[in-house]
XYZ file of C-alpha atoms in Angstrom:
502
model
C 30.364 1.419 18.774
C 31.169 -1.008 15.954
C 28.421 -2.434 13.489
C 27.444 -5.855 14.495
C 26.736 -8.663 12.471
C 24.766 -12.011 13.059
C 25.894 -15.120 11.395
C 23.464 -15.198 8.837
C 24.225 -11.245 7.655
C 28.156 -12.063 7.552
C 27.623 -15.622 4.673
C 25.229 -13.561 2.739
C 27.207 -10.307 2.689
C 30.268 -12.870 1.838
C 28.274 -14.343 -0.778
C 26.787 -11.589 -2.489
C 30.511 -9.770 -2.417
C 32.241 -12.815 -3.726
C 29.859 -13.210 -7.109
C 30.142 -9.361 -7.859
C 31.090 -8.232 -11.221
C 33.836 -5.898 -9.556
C 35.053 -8.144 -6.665
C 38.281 -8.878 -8.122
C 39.790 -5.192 -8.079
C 37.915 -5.200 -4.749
C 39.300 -8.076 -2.664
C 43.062 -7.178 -4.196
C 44.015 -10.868 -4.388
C 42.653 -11.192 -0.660
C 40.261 -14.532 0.058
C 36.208 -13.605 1.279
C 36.422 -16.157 3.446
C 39.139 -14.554 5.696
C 37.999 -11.321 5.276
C 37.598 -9.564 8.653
C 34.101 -7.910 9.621
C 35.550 -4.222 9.446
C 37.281 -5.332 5.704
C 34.126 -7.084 4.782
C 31.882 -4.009 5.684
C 34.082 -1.855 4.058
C 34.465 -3.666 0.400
C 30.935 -4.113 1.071
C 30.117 -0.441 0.885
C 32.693 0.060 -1.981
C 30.339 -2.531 -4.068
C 27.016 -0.920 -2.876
C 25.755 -3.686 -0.764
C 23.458 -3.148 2.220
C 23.874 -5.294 5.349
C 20.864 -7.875 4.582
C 17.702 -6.894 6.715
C 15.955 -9.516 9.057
C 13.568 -10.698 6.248
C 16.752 -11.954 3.887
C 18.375 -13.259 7.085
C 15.093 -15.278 7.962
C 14.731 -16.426 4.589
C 18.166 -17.572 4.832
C 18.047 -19.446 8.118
C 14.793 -21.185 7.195
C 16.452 -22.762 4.245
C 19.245 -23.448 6.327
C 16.752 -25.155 9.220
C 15.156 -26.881 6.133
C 18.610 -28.802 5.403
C 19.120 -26.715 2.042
C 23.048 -26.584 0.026
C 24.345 -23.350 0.849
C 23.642 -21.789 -2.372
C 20.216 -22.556 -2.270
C 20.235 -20.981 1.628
C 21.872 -17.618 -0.482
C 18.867 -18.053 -3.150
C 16.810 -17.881 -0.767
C 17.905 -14.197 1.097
C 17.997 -13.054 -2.486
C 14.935 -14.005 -3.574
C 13.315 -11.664 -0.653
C 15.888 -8.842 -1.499
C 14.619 -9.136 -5.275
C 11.319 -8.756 -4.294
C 11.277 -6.093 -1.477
C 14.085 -4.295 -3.475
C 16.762 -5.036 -0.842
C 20.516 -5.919 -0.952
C 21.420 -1.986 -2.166
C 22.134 -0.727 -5.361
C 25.547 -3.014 -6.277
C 23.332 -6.221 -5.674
C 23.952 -8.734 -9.068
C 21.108 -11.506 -8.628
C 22.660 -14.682 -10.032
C 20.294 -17.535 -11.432
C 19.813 -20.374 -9.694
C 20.491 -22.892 -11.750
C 20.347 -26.896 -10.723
C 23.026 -29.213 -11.950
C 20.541 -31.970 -13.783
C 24.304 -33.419 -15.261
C 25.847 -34.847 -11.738
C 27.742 -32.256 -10.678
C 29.900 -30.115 -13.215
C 33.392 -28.620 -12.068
C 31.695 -25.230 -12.217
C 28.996 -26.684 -10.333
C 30.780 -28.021 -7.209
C 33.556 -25.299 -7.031
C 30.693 -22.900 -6.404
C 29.115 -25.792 -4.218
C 32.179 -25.077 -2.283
C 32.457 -21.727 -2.734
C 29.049 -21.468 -1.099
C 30.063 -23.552 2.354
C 33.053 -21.517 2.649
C 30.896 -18.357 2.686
C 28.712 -20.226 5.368
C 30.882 -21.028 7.851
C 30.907 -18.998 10.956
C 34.203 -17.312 12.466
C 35.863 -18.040 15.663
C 33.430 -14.581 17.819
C 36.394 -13.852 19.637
C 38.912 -12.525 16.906
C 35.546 -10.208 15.890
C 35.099 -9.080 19.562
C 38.782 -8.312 20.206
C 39.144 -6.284 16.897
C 35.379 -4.547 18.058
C 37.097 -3.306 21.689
C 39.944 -1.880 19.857
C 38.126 0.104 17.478
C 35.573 1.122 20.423
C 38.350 2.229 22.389
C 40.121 3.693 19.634
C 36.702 5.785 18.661
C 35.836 6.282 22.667
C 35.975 10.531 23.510
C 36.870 8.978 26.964
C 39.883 6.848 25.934
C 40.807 9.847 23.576
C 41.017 12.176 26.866
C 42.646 9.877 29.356
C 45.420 9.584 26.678
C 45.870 13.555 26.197
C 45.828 14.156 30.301
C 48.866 11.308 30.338
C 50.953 13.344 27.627
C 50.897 16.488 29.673
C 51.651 14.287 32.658
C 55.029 13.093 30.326
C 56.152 16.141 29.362
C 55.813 17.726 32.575
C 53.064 20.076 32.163
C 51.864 19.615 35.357
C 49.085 23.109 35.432
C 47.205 21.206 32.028
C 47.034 18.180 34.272
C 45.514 19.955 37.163
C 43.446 21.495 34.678
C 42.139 18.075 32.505
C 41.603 16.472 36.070
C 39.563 19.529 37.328
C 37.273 19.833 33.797
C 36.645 15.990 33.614
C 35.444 15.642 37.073
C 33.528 18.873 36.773
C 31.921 17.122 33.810
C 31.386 13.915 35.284
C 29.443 15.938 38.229
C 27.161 17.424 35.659
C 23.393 16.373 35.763
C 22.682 14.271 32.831
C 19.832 14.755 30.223
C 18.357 11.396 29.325
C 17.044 11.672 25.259
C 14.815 8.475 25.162
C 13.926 7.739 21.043
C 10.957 6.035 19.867
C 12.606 3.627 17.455
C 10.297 2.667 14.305
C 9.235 -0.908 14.853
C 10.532 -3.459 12.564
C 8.226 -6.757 11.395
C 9.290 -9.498 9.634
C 7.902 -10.736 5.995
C 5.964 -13.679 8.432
C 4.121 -11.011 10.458
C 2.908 -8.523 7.731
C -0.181 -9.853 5.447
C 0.110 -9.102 2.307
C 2.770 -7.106 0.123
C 5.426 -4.999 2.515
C 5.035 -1.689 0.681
C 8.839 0.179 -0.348
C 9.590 3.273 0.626
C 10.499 5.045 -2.546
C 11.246 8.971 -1.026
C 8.924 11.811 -0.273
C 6.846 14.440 -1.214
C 4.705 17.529 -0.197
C 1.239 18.330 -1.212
C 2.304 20.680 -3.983
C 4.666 18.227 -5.576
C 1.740 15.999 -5.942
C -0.583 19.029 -7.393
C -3.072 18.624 -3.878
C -4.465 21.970 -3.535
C -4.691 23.789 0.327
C -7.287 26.273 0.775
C -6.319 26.391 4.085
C -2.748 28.321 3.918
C 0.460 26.125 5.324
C 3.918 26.020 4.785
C 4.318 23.570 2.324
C 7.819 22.171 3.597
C 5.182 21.016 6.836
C 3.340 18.354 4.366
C 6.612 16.291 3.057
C 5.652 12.425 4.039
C 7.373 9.465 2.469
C 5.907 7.976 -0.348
C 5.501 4.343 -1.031
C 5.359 1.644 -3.745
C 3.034 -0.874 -3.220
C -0.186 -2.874 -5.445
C -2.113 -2.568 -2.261
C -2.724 1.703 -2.352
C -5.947 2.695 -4.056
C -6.651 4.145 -7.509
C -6.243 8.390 -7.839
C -9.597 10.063 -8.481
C -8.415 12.837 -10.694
C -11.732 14.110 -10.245
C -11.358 14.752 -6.283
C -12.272 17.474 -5.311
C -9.471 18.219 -1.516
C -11.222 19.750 1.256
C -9.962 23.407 2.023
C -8.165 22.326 5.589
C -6.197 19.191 3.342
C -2.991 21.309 4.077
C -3.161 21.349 7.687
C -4.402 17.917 7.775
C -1.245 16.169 6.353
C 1.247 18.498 8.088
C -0.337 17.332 11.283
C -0.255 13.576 9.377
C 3.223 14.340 8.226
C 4.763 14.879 11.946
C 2.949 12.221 13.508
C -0.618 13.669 14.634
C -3.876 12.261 14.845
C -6.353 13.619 13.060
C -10.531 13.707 13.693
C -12.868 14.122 10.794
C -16.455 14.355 11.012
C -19.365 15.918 9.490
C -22.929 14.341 7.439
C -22.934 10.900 5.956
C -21.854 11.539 2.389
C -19.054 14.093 2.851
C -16.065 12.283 1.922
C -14.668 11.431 5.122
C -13.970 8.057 3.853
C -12.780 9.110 0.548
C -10.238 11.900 2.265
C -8.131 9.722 3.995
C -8.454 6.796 0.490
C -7.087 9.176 -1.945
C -4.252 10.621 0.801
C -2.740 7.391 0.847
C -3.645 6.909 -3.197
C -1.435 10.122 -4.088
C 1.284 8.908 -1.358
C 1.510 5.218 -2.643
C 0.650 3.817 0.722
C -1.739 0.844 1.577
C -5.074 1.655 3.476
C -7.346 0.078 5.790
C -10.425 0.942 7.134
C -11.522 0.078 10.570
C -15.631 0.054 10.665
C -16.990 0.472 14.508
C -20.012 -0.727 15.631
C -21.669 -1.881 18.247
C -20.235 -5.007 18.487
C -16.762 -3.778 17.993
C -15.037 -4.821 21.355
C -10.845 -5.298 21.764
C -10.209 -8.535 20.320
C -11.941 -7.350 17.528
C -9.085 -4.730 16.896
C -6.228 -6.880 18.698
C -6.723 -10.259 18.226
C -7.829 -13.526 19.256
C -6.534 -17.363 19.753
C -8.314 -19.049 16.806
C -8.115 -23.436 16.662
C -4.628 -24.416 15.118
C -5.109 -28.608 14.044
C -1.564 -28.935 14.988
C -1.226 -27.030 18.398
C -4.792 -26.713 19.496
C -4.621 -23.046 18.840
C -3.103 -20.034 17.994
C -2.818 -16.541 17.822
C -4.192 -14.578 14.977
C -3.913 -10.877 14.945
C -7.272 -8.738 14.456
C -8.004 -6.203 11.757
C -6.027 -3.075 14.086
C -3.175 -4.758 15.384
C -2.451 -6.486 11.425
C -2.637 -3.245 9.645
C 0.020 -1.597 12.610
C 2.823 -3.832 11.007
C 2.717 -2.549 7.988
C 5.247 0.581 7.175
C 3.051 3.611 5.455
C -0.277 2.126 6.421
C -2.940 5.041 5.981
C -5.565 3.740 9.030
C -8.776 5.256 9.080
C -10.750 4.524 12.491
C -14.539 4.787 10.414
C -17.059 6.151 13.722
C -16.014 5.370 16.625
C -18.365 6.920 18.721
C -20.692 3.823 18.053
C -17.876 1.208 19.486
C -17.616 -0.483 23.071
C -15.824 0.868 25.750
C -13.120 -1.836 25.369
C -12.014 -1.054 21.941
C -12.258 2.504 22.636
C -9.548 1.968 25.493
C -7.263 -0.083 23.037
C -7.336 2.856 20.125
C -6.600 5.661 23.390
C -3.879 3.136 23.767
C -2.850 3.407 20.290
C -3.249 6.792 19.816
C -0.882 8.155 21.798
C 3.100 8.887 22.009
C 3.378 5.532 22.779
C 1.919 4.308 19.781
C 1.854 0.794 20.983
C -0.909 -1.950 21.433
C -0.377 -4.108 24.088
C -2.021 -8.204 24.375
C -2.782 -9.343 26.745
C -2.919 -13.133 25.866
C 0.744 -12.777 24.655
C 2.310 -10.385 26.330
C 3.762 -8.695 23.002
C 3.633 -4.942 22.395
C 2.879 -4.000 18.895
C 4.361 -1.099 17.900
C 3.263 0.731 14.800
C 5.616 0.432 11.707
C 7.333 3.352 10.194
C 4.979 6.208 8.466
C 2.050 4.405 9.600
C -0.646 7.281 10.252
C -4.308 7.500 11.934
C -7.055 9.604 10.556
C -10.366 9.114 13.143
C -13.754 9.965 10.350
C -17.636 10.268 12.644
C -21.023 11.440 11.913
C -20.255 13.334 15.086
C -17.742 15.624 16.576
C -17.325 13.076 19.621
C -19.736 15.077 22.099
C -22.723 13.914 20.990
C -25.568 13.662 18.470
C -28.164 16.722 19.135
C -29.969 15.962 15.722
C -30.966 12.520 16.620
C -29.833 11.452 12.981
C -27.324 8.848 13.905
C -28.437 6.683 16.505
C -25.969 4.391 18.930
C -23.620 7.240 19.009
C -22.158 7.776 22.365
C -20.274 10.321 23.854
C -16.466 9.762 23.683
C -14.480 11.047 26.614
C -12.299 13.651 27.129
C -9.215 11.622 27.327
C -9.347 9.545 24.044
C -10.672 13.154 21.751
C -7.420 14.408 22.936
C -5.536 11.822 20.923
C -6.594 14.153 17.865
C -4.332 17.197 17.274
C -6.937 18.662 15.529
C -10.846 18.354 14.255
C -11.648 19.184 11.156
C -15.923 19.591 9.631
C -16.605 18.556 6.414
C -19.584 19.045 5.370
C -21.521 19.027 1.626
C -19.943 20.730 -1.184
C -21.619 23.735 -2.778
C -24.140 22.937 -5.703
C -22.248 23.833 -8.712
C -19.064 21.282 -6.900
C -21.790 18.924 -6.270
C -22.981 18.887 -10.142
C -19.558 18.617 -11.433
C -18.504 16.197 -9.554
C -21.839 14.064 -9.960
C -21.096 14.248 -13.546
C -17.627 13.257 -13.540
C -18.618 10.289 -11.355
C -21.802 9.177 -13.195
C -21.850 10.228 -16.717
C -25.114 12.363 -15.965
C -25.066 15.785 -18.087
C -24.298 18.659 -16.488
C -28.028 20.209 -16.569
C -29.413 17.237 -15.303
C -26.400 17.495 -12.035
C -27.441 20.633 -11.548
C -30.779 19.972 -11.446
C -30.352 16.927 -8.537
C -27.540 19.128 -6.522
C -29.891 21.304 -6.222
C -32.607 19.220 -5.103
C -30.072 17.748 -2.600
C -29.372 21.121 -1.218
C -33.061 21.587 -0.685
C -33.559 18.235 1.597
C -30.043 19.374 3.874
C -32.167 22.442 4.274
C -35.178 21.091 5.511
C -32.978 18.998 7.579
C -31.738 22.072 9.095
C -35.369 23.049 9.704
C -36.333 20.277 11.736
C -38.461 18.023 8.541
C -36.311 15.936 7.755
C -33.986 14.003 9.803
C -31.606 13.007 6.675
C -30.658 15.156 4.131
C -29.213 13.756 0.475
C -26.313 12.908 1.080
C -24.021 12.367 -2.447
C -23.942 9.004 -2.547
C -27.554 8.927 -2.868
C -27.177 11.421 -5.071
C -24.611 9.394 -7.272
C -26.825 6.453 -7.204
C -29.710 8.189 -8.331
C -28.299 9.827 -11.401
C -26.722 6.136 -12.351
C -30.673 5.406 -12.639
C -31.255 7.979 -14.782
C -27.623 6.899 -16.732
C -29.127 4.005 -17.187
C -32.242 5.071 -18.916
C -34.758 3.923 -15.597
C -37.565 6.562 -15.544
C -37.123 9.466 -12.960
C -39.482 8.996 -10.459
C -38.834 5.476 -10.686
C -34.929 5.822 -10.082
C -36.129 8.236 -6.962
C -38.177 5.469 -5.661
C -35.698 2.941 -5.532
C -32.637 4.763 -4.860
C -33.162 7.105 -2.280
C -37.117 6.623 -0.793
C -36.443 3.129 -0.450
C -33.776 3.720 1.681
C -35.089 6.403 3.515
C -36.192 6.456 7.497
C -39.536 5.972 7.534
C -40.950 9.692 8.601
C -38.766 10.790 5.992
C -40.126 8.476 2.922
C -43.451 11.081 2.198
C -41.803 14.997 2.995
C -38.869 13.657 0.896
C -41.665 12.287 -1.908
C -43.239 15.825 -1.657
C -40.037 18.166 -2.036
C -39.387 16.098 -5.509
C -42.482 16.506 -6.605
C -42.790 20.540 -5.876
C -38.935 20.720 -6.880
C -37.665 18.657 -10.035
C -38.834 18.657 -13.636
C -38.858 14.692 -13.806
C -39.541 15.115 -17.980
C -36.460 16.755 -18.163
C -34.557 14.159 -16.390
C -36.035 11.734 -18.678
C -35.077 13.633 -21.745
């Protein structure tokens, strides 16, 4: 089947070939303007130039809607190629200059230039020269032809034998192959900056280490440019199953993470899409979470009464590479627990109600689900509104994966490499942390210290505050209030506050 192309795609193609350094030896002495499609398509190519991509075409028509010269209309679609990195690799950007003198000779022969690049071709010389190359590349046409010649030349047997194999083949049962095509959102729909795709990579490439052994071929995701992806921590410290997490990322998995406040959950799935370049969003559950929270809502419009405005889930969806991490949602409502089940599997697609659209996630866009809880419950009573999830939406996860508090000397490291603290003085509150996880184990506490407690603490101390006074206000201040006195106690027996302090 031929390559299509809409009005809009043919004047800037046209355009972009006609101001090209090298369009001369190109075009051969032939005119742009009565270039076929197939001719332009092919000098095209020769040059480097992509066919433009519905966010130059839009940018194009707007002008063009707006009442805009044709140049300007071309200045326009190349404005969004310059900035999304679009147009392929032969694209020359030419300034766009106004004429403040009247209208130079230069001026208006590229005025004209322009219009002739805009205007649209008779559709039916393009369709007639699209059914001869379809039937020229169709297997079909190809085989009727060859069953004639032997029918010419008298070979009667090999035309008993083509008629025989193509009705044998045209009684065969077919197999349907139905593809999931990436969805595709214009510059007006995304928020923000639409990240660029700028190749892949595999955990080792990056230098992420994998306790957990895996095929390292498994873990190759694309990697994208964008302002929007967080900073690298090149003091992270990767969980042992991070290999079998992104190869399960990597072909299109779900993956659940849960384990004790203060186990990098969060921090996981922020430096993934740090060391791959992509944007991420965090989607924070509660108990007031319901599905237009995640979808969407009408919101007033002054000019139309209202309109639609998409919600946190459904905006984040649109954008290509999007790392999404779904942040406990064993505390959400039944209703925006039915639109992520929705969401989370093959079909990848939310669907509104109020519009009727189907939202389909954007290319490399990935979900990582992070809870307190493994979904079946809370037996320790430590996280309260935590519900059970159901069956149906915890096997949306290809696999679960416990994280839970690194070992002491980890702990001290990377307390020091976060906070400045010394390294006997980490080693000193890691330890008392792994004491209160233990009582918690034991049934006296119903919180252990978790290490952002533990980070905020030793900032205290950073910061000169007396010991017991930094405990006081960084972690018993915070803590439940059966906790506040055993906690008090197990510094007391435990830490040598004067050598904090020294």
């Amino acid at each position: 089947m031929s390559i299509q192309l809409t009005d809009a795609q043919r004047a800037i193609l046209r355009a972009r070939v006609r101001r090209h350094s090298q369009s001369a030896t190109a075009l051969n002495g032939r005119s742009v303007s009565a270039l076929t499609k197939a001719e332009l398509l092919e000098i095209a190519a020769t040059l480097g130039l992509d066919i433009p991509q519905i966010v130059e075409c839009e940018a194009y028509d707007k002008a063009k809607a707006a009442g805009r010269k044709a140049r300007e209309c071309f200045t326009a679609a190349d404005t969004i190629a310059a900035t999304f990195g679009l147009g392929g690799r032969g694209i020359e950007f030419a300034p766009d200059v106004p004429d403040l003198t009247g209208g130079s000779a230069d001026s208006q022969q590229a005025d004209a230039e322009a219009e002739e690049d805009a205007k649209q071709d008779e559709p039916e010389q393009d369709a007639k020269q699209d059914a001869k190359q379809d039937a020229k590349d169709d297997p079909a046409v190809k085989m009727v032809q060859d069953i004639r010649a032997k029918l010419a030349i008298g070979d009667y047997a090999g035309f008993d034998a083509a008629l025989n194999d193509m009705a044998h083949k045209a009684l065969e049962p077919k197999t349907q192959i139905i593809q999931q095509a990436a969805a595709v959102y214009s510059a007006e729909q995304i928020k923000g900056i639409i990240p660029k795709c700028i190749g892949d990579a595999t955990i080792k490439s990056l230098g992420i280490p994998s306790l957990m052994r895996v095929k390292d071929a498994s873990t190759r995701m694309a990697v994208y440019e964008t302002p929007e992806t967080p900073a690298i921590d090149p003091d992270y410290i990767w969980p042992a199953a991070t290999g079998p997490i992104v190869s399960t990322l990597a072909t299109g998995g779900n993956v659940f993470l849960y384990g004790p406040a203060g186990t990098g959950k969060t921090t996981f799935a922020q430096q993934l899409a740090a060391h791959y370049g992509r944007p991420f969003v965090r989607i924070s559950c509660d108990d007031q979470t319901e599905a237009a929270t995640l979808t969407g809502m009408t919101v007033p419009n002054g000019k139309d009464g209202v309109k639609w405005q998409d919600g946190q889930l459904a905006s984040a969806i649109r954008k290509p590479g999007t790392v999404i991490l779904i942040d406990e949602p064993s505390v959400a409502r039944a209703g925006a627990l039915f639109v992520l089940q929705a969401l989370l599997d093959g079909d990848r697609a939310m669907h509104v109600a109020e519009t009727g659209e189907v939202i389909r996630c954007a290319e490399d866009v990935v979900f990582i689900l992070a809870d307190n809880t493994n979904g079946t419950g809370d037996e320790s009573g430590a996280y309260e509104s935590t519900r059970r999830l159901n069956r149906a939406f915890l096997d949306r996860a290809d696999i679960t994966v416990k994280l839970d508090y690194l070992p002491a000397d980890q702990e001290a490291d990377a307390l020091q490499s976060r906070t400045g603290l010394e390294l006997n003085k980490s080693k000193m509150l890691a330890s008392f942390a792994a004491i209160t996880r233990a009582k918690t184990g034991e049934g006296h506490l119903s919180h252990g210290l978790g290490f952002r407690r533990l980070a905020a603490l030793a900032r205290q101390i950073v910061n000169g505050v007396d010991a017991d006074c930094a405990f006081q206000l960084a972690v018993i201040e915070t803590a439940p209030h059966d906790d506040k006195e055993p906690m008090r106690q197990l510094w007391t027996a435990n830490v040598q506050t004067a050598k904090l302090n020294a």
